[in-house]
Short mmCIF file of C-alpha atoms and ligand atoms in Angstrom, two decimals:
data_model
loop_
_atom_site.label_atom_id
_atom_site.label_comp_id
_atom_site.label_asym_id
_atom_site.label_seq_id
_atom_site.Cartn_x
_atom_site.Cartn_y
_atom_site.Cartn_z
CA MET A 1 -67.77 -7.50 77.99
CA MET A 2 -64.57 -7.39 75.94
CA LYS A 3 -61.77 -4.83 75.92
CA ILE A 4 -60.83 -4.25 72.31
CA GLY A 5 -58.14 -2.10 70.74
CA ILE A 6 -58.90 -0.82 67.24
CA ALA A 7 -56.11 0.46 64.99
CA CYS A 8 -57.15 2.24 61.81
CA TYR A 9 -56.63 5.25 59.58
CA PRO A 10 -58.58 8.15 61.07
CA THR A 11 -59.28 9.89 57.77
CA PHE A 12 -62.21 9.97 55.34
CA GLY A 13 -61.23 6.61 53.76
CA GLY A 14 -63.76 3.81 53.97
CA SER A 15 -61.61 1.59 56.20
CA GLY A 16 -61.42 4.27 58.90
CA VAL A 17 -65.15 4.90 58.68
CA VAL A 18 -65.93 1.18 59.06
CA ALA A 19 -63.47 0.80 61.96
CA THR A 20 -64.92 3.83 63.76
CA GLU A 21 -68.55 2.82 63.26
CA LEU A 22 -67.70 -0.71 64.41
CA GLY A 23 -66.04 0.63 67.56
CA LYS A 24 -69.00 2.91 68.29
CA ALA A 25 -71.51 0.09 67.80
CA LEU A 26 -69.49 -2.25 70.04
CA ALA A 27 -69.20 0.47 72.70
CA ALA A 28 -72.97 0.98 72.58
CA LYS A 29 -73.33 -2.71 73.46
CA GLY A 30 -71.07 -2.24 76.50
CA HIS A 31 -67.67 -3.33 75.18
CA HIS A 32 -64.67 -1.15 76.05
CA ILE A 33 -63.12 0.25 72.90
CA HIS A 34 -59.67 1.81 72.57
CA PHE A 35 -58.91 3.55 69.28
CA ILE A 36 -55.21 3.67 68.48
CA THR A 37 -54.34 6.05 65.64
CA TYR A 38 -52.56 9.31 64.83
CA SER A 39 -55.52 11.69 65.00
CA GLU A 40 -59.11 11.55 66.13
CA PRO A 41 -61.16 9.40 63.71
CA VAL A 42 -63.43 11.72 61.71
CA ARG A 43 -66.57 9.75 62.48
CA LEU A 44 -65.89 9.38 66.22
CA GLY A 45 -68.19 12.26 67.17
CA THR A 46 -69.41 12.81 70.66
CA PHE A 47 -68.24 11.46 74.00
CA SER A 48 -68.99 7.87 74.97
CA ARG A 49 -67.88 6.46 78.29
CA ASN A 50 -66.86 3.16 76.69
CA ILE A 51 -64.58 4.75 74.09
CA THR A 52 -61.04 5.98 74.62
CA TYR A 53 -58.86 7.45 71.92
CA HIS A 54 -55.09 6.95 72.20
CA GLU A 55 -53.10 9.22 69.94
CA VAL A 56 -49.98 7.86 68.27
CA ARG A 57 -47.53 10.74 68.31
CA VAL A 58 -44.98 10.67 65.54
CA SER A 59 -41.57 12.12 66.39
CA ASP A 60 -40.12 14.96 64.33
CA TYR A 61 -36.50 14.08 65.04
CA PRO A 62 -34.48 15.73 62.22
CA LEU A 63 -32.40 12.61 61.52
CA PHE A 64 -35.45 10.87 60.09
CA ASP A 65 -36.30 11.84 56.54
CA TYR A 66 -39.18 9.37 56.95
CA GLN A 67 -40.68 9.29 60.43
CA PRO A 68 -41.01 5.69 61.68
CA TYR A 69 -44.79 5.66 62.26
CA GLU A 70 -45.00 1.89 62.47
CA LEU A 71 -42.63 1.79 65.45
CA VAL A 72 -44.47 4.38 67.52
CA LEU A 73 -47.74 2.68 66.59
CA THR A 74 -46.34 -0.66 67.81
CA SER A 75 -45.17 0.89 71.08
CA LYS A 76 -48.59 2.46 71.60
CA MET A 77 -50.27 -0.89 70.95
CA VAL A 78 -48.05 -2.50 73.60
CA ASP A 79 -48.73 0.31 76.05
CA VAL A 80 -52.52 0.32 75.58
CA ALA A 81 -52.73 -3.49 75.68
CA THR A 82 -50.76 -3.57 78.92
CA TYR A 83 -52.38 -0.77 80.86
CA GLU A 84 -55.94 -1.08 79.51
CA HIS A 85 -55.81 -4.90 79.78
CA LEU A 86 -56.93 -5.47 76.20
CA ASP A 87 -58.40 -8.86 75.31
CA LEU A 88 -57.85 -8.34 71.60
CA LEU A 89 -56.56 -5.99 68.94
CA HIS A 90 -58.53 -5.47 65.73
CA VAL A 91 -56.55 -3.77 62.99
CA HIS A 92 -58.14 -2.28 59.89
CA TYR A 93 -56.15 -2.04 56.66
CA ALA A 94 -53.09 -4.31 56.56
CA ILE A 95 -50.47 -1.63 55.83
CA PRO A 96 -48.88 -0.99 58.35
CA HIS A 97 -51.34 -2.02 61.04
CA ALA A 98 -51.07 -5.81 60.69
CA SER A 99 -47.27 -5.96 60.87
CA ALA A 100 -47.29 -3.47 63.79
CA ALA A 101 -49.80 -5.70 65.59
CA PHE A 102 -47.63 -8.76 64.97
CA MET A 103 -44.62 -6.97 66.46
CA ALA A 104 -46.69 -5.77 69.44
CA GLN A 105 -47.84 -9.35 70.02
CA LYS A 106 -44.22 -10.55 70.03
CA ILE A 107 -43.12 -7.85 72.48
CA LEU A 108 -46.02 -8.62 74.82
CA ARG A 109 -45.29 -12.35 74.63
CA SER A 110 -41.73 -11.63 75.78
CA ARG A 111 -43.39 -10.05 78.82
CA ASN A 112 -45.63 -13.09 79.40
CA ARG A 113 -48.76 -11.45 78.03
CA GLU A 114 -50.90 -12.73 75.16
CA LEU A 115 -52.63 -10.33 72.74
CA PRO A 116 -54.43 -11.96 69.82
CA PHE A 117 -55.06 -9.73 66.81
CA ILE A 118 -57.51 -9.75 63.91
CA THR A 119 -56.69 -8.12 60.60
CA THR A 120 -59.49 -6.77 58.42
CA LEU A 121 -58.54 -6.30 54.78
CA HIS A 122 -60.29 -3.40 53.11
CA GLY A 123 -59.16 -3.12 49.52
CA THR A 124 -56.19 -1.11 48.39
CA ASP A 125 -54.09 -2.74 51.12
CA ILE A 126 -54.45 -5.87 48.95
CA THR A 127 -55.02 -4.62 45.42
CA LEU A 128 -52.31 -1.95 45.57
CA VAL A 129 -49.79 -4.77 45.82
CA GLY A 130 -50.60 -5.77 42.25
CA LYS A 131 -49.01 -2.43 41.31
CA ASP A 132 -46.42 -2.10 44.07
CA PRO A 133 -44.92 -5.49 44.99
CA SER A 134 -42.52 -3.89 47.48
CA PHE A 135 -45.13 -4.44 50.23
CA GLU A 136 -45.70 -8.11 49.46
CA PRO A 137 -43.37 -9.99 51.87
CA VAL A 138 -44.52 -8.02 54.93
CA ILE A 139 -48.22 -8.22 54.11
CA THR A 140 -48.08 -11.95 53.32
CA PHE A 141 -46.31 -12.60 56.60
CA ALA A 142 -48.65 -10.41 58.68
CA ILE A 143 -51.77 -11.97 57.12
CA ASN A 144 -50.49 -15.49 57.69
CA HIS A 145 -49.62 -14.68 61.32
CA SER A 146 -52.81 -12.84 62.30
CA ASN A 147 -55.01 -14.80 64.71
CA ALA A 148 -57.88 -14.24 62.29
CA VAL A 149 -58.30 -12.39 59.02
CA THR A 150 -61.47 -10.93 57.56
CA ALA A 151 -62.15 -9.43 54.14
CA VAL A 152 -65.02 -7.05 53.42
CA SER A 153 -66.20 -8.99 50.35
CA ASP A 154 -65.76 -12.36 48.73
CA SER A 155 -64.10 -10.63 45.80
CA LEU A 156 -61.44 -9.17 48.11
CA LYS A 157 -60.89 -12.58 49.70
CA GLN A 158 -60.22 -14.08 46.26
CA ASP A 159 -57.91 -11.14 45.39
CA THR A 160 -55.94 -11.83 48.57
CA TYR A 161 -55.37 -15.46 47.56
CA ARG A 162 -54.45 -14.28 44.05
CA HIS A 163 -51.91 -11.62 45.05
CA PHE A 164 -50.30 -13.21 48.12
CA GLY A 165 -48.89 -16.50 49.26
CA VAL A 166 -51.64 -16.77 51.81
CA ASN A 167 -52.40 -20.25 53.10
CA ARG A 168 -55.01 -19.64 55.76
CA ASP A 169 -58.75 -19.15 56.13
CA ILE A 170 -60.20 -15.69 55.54
CA ASP A 171 -63.66 -14.90 56.91
CA VAL A 172 -65.80 -12.65 54.76
CA ILE A 173 -67.56 -10.12 57.00
CA PRO A 174 -69.15 -7.43 54.85
CA ASN A 175 -69.22 -3.77 55.71
CA PHE A 176 -72.37 -2.64 57.45
CA ILE A 177 -74.59 0.34 58.01
CA ASP A 178 -76.91 1.64 60.68
CA THR A 179 -79.97 1.86 58.47
CA SER A 180 -81.98 3.59 61.20
CA ARG A 181 -79.55 6.50 61.07
CA TYR A 182 -79.65 6.90 57.31
CA THR A 183 -83.15 5.99 56.23
CA LEU A 184 -85.07 9.10 55.26
CA ASN A 185 -83.69 11.01 58.25
CA GLY A 186 -81.98 13.50 56.01
CA ARG A 187 -84.94 14.20 53.69
CA SER A 188 -85.43 17.92 53.56
CA GLU A 189 -87.50 19.71 50.95
CA LYS A 190 -85.85 22.97 51.97
CA LEU A 191 -82.38 21.61 51.22
CA ARG A 192 -83.59 20.02 48.01
CA ASN A 193 -84.95 23.35 46.85
CA ILE A 194 -81.59 25.00 47.41
CA TYR A 195 -79.82 22.69 44.97
CA ALA A 196 -82.68 21.85 42.61
CA PRO A 197 -85.11 24.80 42.79
CA ASP A 198 -86.99 23.77 39.64
CA GLY A 199 -87.53 20.16 40.65
CA GLU A 200 -84.47 18.84 38.77
CA PHE A 201 -83.19 15.35 39.55
CA ILE A 202 -80.28 15.35 41.98
CA ILE A 203 -77.39 13.06 41.02
CA THR A 204 -74.66 12.55 43.64
CA HIS A 205 -71.14 11.19 43.87
CA ILE A 206 -69.08 10.86 47.07
CA SER A 207 -65.42 9.83 47.17
CA ASN A 208 -61.87 10.84 48.01
CA PHE A 209 -61.33 11.91 44.39
CA ARG A 210 -58.50 9.53 43.75
CA LYS A 211 -57.80 8.20 40.25
CA VAL A 212 -59.36 4.82 41.10
CA LYS A 213 -62.76 6.57 41.53
CA ARG A 214 -62.85 7.77 37.88
CA VAL A 215 -64.69 10.97 38.86
CA GLU A 216 -64.41 12.23 35.28
CA ASP A 217 -66.75 9.38 34.29
CA VAL A 218 -69.23 10.78 36.81
CA VAL A 219 -69.17 14.09 34.95
CA HIS A 220 -69.50 12.43 31.53
CA VAL A 221 -72.45 10.31 32.69
CA PHE A 222 -74.08 13.37 34.24
CA ALA A 223 -73.62 15.38 31.03
CA LYS A 224 -75.43 12.61 29.14
CA ILE A 225 -78.26 12.41 31.69
CA ARG A 226 -78.67 16.17 31.53
CA GLN A 227 -79.11 16.07 27.75
CA LYS A 228 -82.44 14.30 28.31
CA LYS A 229 -83.53 15.32 31.80
CA PRO A 230 -83.16 18.43 33.94
CA ALA A 231 -80.65 17.45 36.60
CA LYS A 232 -78.06 18.75 39.05
CA LEU A 233 -74.84 17.04 40.10
CA LEU A 234 -73.56 17.19 43.70
CA LEU A 235 -69.93 16.16 44.18
CA VAL A 236 -68.90 15.42 47.77
CA GLY A 237 -65.29 14.93 48.85
CA ASP A 238 -61.90 16.17 47.79
CA GLY A 239 -58.64 14.77 46.52
CA PRO A 240 -56.09 14.78 43.72
CA GLU A 241 -58.61 14.47 40.87
CA ARG A 242 -60.80 17.39 41.89
CA VAL A 243 -58.96 19.93 39.75
CA ARG A 244 -59.34 17.77 36.63
CA THR A 245 -63.02 17.23 37.42
CA GLU A 246 -63.60 20.97 37.75
CA GLN A 247 -61.79 21.59 34.47
CA LEU A 248 -63.91 18.96 32.71
CA CYS A 249 -67.10 20.65 33.94
CA ARG A 250 -65.82 23.94 32.50
CA ASP A 251 -64.89 22.29 29.18
CA LEU A 252 -68.35 20.71 28.93
CA LYS A 253 -69.96 24.02 29.97
CA ILE A 254 -72.05 22.40 32.67
CA CYS A 255 -70.67 24.24 35.72
CA ALA A 256 -74.02 25.88 36.44
CA ASP A 257 -75.48 22.44 37.11
CA VAL A 258 -72.58 21.01 39.10
CA LYS A 259 -71.85 21.80 42.74
CA HIS A 260 -68.62 20.71 44.47
CA LEU A 261 -69.46 20.48 48.17
CA GLY A 262 -65.98 19.38 49.36
CA LYS A 263 -65.45 17.11 52.36
CA LEU A 264 -68.44 16.49 54.63
CA LYS A 265 -68.27 14.65 57.95
CA SER A 266 -71.69 13.16 57.51
CA THR A 267 -73.30 12.50 54.17
CA GLU A 268 -76.84 11.48 55.05
CA GLU A 269 -78.32 14.95 54.49
CA VAL A 270 -76.99 15.14 50.93
CA LEU A 271 -77.95 11.54 50.22
CA GLY A 272 -81.37 12.28 51.68
CA ILE A 273 -82.09 14.71 48.83
CA SER A 274 -80.50 12.58 46.08
CA ASP A 275 -82.27 10.61 43.34
CA LEU A 276 -79.32 8.67 41.98
CA PHE A 277 -75.78 7.85 43.14
CA LEU A 278 -72.90 7.29 40.71
CA LEU A 279 -69.85 5.15 41.57
CA PRO A 280 -67.94 4.39 38.35
CA SER A 281 -64.74 3.18 40.10
CA GLU A 282 -61.94 1.33 38.38
CA PHE A 283 -61.91 -0.95 41.39
CA GLU A 284 -63.85 -1.15 44.63
CA SER A 285 -63.46 -3.99 47.12
CA PHE A 286 -66.86 -3.17 48.61
CA GLY A 287 -68.15 0.34 47.94
CA LEU A 288 -69.26 1.67 51.31
CA ALA A 289 -70.38 4.94 49.72
CA ALA A 290 -72.81 2.97 47.53
CA LEU A 291 -74.21 1.23 50.61
CA GLU A 292 -74.68 4.56 52.39
CA ALA A 293 -76.61 5.85 49.38
CA MET A 294 -78.76 2.71 49.25
CA ALA A 295 -79.53 3.07 52.98
CA CYS A 296 -81.06 6.45 52.10
CA GLY A 297 -83.15 4.78 49.40
CA VAL A 298 -80.96 6.14 46.60
CA PRO A 299 -80.44 3.77 43.63
CA VAL A 300 -76.82 3.28 42.57
CA ILE A 301 -75.19 3.10 39.17
CA SER A 302 -71.80 1.54 39.64
CA THR A 303 -69.23 -0.44 37.77
CA ASN A 304 -69.30 -4.23 38.05
CA THR A 305 -65.79 -4.46 39.44
CA GLY A 306 -64.48 -6.05 42.67
CA GLY A 307 -67.07 -6.41 45.43
CA LEU A 308 -69.59 -3.96 43.93
CA PRO A 309 -71.84 -6.71 42.48
CA GLU A 310 -72.11 -8.14 46.02
CA VAL A 311 -73.56 -4.82 47.23
CA ASN A 312 -75.39 -3.28 44.28
CA ILE A 313 -77.72 -5.76 42.62
CA HIS A 314 -78.41 -5.04 38.96
CA GLY A 315 -82.08 -4.28 38.35
CA VAL A 316 -82.89 -4.19 42.08
CA SER A 317 -80.85 -1.56 43.97
CA GLY A 318 -79.53 0.06 40.81
CA CYS A 319 -77.50 -0.97 37.79
CA LEU A 320 -74.03 -2.22 36.92
CA ALA A 321 -71.86 -1.43 33.91
CA ASP A 322 -68.34 -2.17 32.70
CA VAL A 323 -65.56 0.18 33.83
CA GLY A 324 -65.48 3.23 31.55
CA ASP A 325 -68.76 2.46 29.76
CA VAL A 326 -70.32 5.87 30.36
CA ASP A 327 -72.92 5.30 27.61
CA ALA A 328 -74.29 2.22 29.40
CA MET A 329 -74.29 4.09 32.72
CA ALA A 330 -76.26 6.97 31.18
CA GLU A 331 -78.72 4.47 29.62
CA HIS A 332 -79.20 2.85 33.03
CA ALA A 333 -79.78 6.28 34.57
CA HIS A 334 -82.51 7.04 32.02
CA ARG A 335 -84.13 3.68 32.79
CA ILE A 336 -84.17 4.37 36.54
CA LEU A 337 -85.31 7.99 36.24
CA LYS A 338 -87.81 7.18 33.41
CA ASN A 339 -90.87 7.82 35.55
CA ALA A 340 -92.03 7.99 39.15
CA ASP A 341 -92.90 4.28 39.28
CA SER A 342 -89.49 3.19 38.06
CA LEU A 343 -87.66 5.47 40.49
CA ALA A 344 -89.86 4.32 43.37
CA LYS A 345 -89.20 0.67 42.51
CA PHE A 346 -85.42 1.18 42.49
CA ARG A 347 -85.58 3.27 45.67
CA ALA A 348 -87.38 0.42 47.45
CA GLY A 349 -84.88 -2.09 46.05
CA ALA A 350 -81.94 0.00 47.26
CA LEU A 351 -83.40 0.24 50.75
CA GLN A 352 -84.24 -3.46 50.88
CA MET A 353 -80.70 -4.43 49.81
CA ALA A 354 -79.13 -1.99 52.31
CA ARG A 355 -81.07 -3.65 55.13
CA THR A 356 -79.27 -6.93 54.46
CA PHE A 357 -76.08 -5.11 55.58
CA ASP A 358 -77.61 -3.66 58.74
CA VAL A 359 -75.29 -3.29 61.71
CA GLU A 360 -77.70 -5.43 63.75
CA ARG A 361 -76.87 -8.36 61.47
CA VAL A 362 -73.14 -7.82 61.04
CA LEU A 363 -72.12 -6.81 64.58
CA PRO A 364 -72.88 -10.25 66.13
CA VAL A 365 -70.68 -11.84 63.46
CA TYR A 366 -67.73 -9.72 64.60
CA GLU A 367 -68.52 -10.41 68.28
CA ALA A 368 -68.59 -14.17 67.62
CA LEU A 369 -65.24 -13.93 65.85
CA TYR A 370 -63.74 -11.95 68.77
CA GLU A 371 -64.99 -14.56 71.25
CA ARG A 372 -63.61 -17.37 69.13
CA VAL A 373 -60.17 -15.74 68.83
CA ILE A 374 -59.98 -14.84 72.52
CA GLY A 375 -61.11 -18.40 73.38
CA GLU A 376 -58.42 -19.90 71.15
CA GLY A 377 -55.83 -17.69 72.89
CA ALA A 378 -57.00 -18.93 76.31
CA GLU A 379 -56.60 -22.53 75.08
CA GLY A 380 -53.09 -21.68 73.90
CA GLY A 381 -54.17 -22.05 70.26
O1 GMT B 401 -60.24 3.45 48.49
C1 GMT B 401 -60.81 4.12 49.33
O2 GMT B 401 -61.73 4.86 49.09
C2 GMT B 401 -60.35 4.05 50.72
C3 GMT B 401 -60.29 2.65 51.15
C4 GMT B 401 -59.94 2.55 52.58
O3 GMT B 401 -59.53 1.49 52.96
O4 GMT B 401 -59.98 3.50 53.35
O5 GMT B 401 -61.53 2.02 50.81
C5 GMT B 401 -61.56 0.62 50.71
O6 GMT B 401 -62.22 0.17 51.89
C6 GMT B 401 -63.60 0.52 51.98
C7 GMT B 401 -64.13 0.02 53.33
O7 GMT B 401 -64.02 -1.35 53.46
C8 GMT B 401 -64.36 -0.08 50.80
O8 GMT B 401 -65.74 0.26 50.90
C9 GMT B 401 -63.78 0.48 49.50
O9 GMT B 401 -64.42 -0.18 48.42
C10 GMT B 401 -62.28 0.19 49.44
N1 GMT B 401 -61.71 0.90 48.28
C11 GMT B 401 -61.21 0.26 47.22
O10 GMT B 401 -61.19 -0.95 47.12
C12 GMT B 401 -60.70 1.13 46.13
#
């Protein structure tokens, strides 16, 4: 069994969710997992004897206008690797985890200890650089000096080659889902009746309400669906765009049919009562929220950007449209919700596609990569 350190963001972002679920799944198989981050990962949940959480405490020394998180993170990586005898460090999201891991590796090497590290690229750590080149030199260097690099979709892999001077192999290991946890478990007629008492369709969107998610498009698509079919919209999550979204609902006079549920730690209950999931993002390297919906048998209407076409298959698990084409998205919604047969067909397609990303399939791919990287380290590679 391996001893693995996992560094990630502990928040509601997809990279933290994937890192946490990966750690939990590895721990369930007997590996020893050490989470290294600044607060408890939101999906960590209950006690497991194979999981330890190491908090990175940021100083509040008044000299620092900007607290040097990367340095305390690096020191914590060195400390955990030394005293917990880590075989490997797996960092999720390049900024700043990959460069911190590189520095930790160097410090440990100066103490005659080897610590290989794997960097998993998630999306905005790569695509953000298109807009903010100030990160580029550090990210390029840290990617090129990781012992292995994975990307969550082929699209993200190609974006990495496009944006950076990267000259190494990148393994594509897609995000995954525990389908047994999602599938139909959350179905509750009682809950459904609370939000859709007259049998309306339930349309759902889940995100961190950042600009990239284009939540206003969700509202526009919903308003068009509602013109033809009785429907309710459930919005899960919170973030900078929420105020604008609420205002748009007021302007369109559809507030009575829209419910903002805010942040939820687990989404399967809401997805369990949903008929359709909307993800009209400007960009999405993978679209974990879409996969979670599909695992509950909920068809997805998404944009065709980034890695979304690798997850949501047009005409099978849902439909794809160009970014901003709310008319096409509404048309697709009408097609899916047209009648019980059509909805049932898309529900089955969503479930079938989600199963191809089951944790049982993806976990061994990560384990094989860990073994390879640890083996290369032992050979002095
Ligand atoms: O953009 C977010 O919602 C957060 C971000 C993250 O890293 O926390 O999500 C990215 O990683 C997820 C997990 O791999 C992917 O499912 C999301 O598609 C990706 N977001 C973007 O590319 C915008």
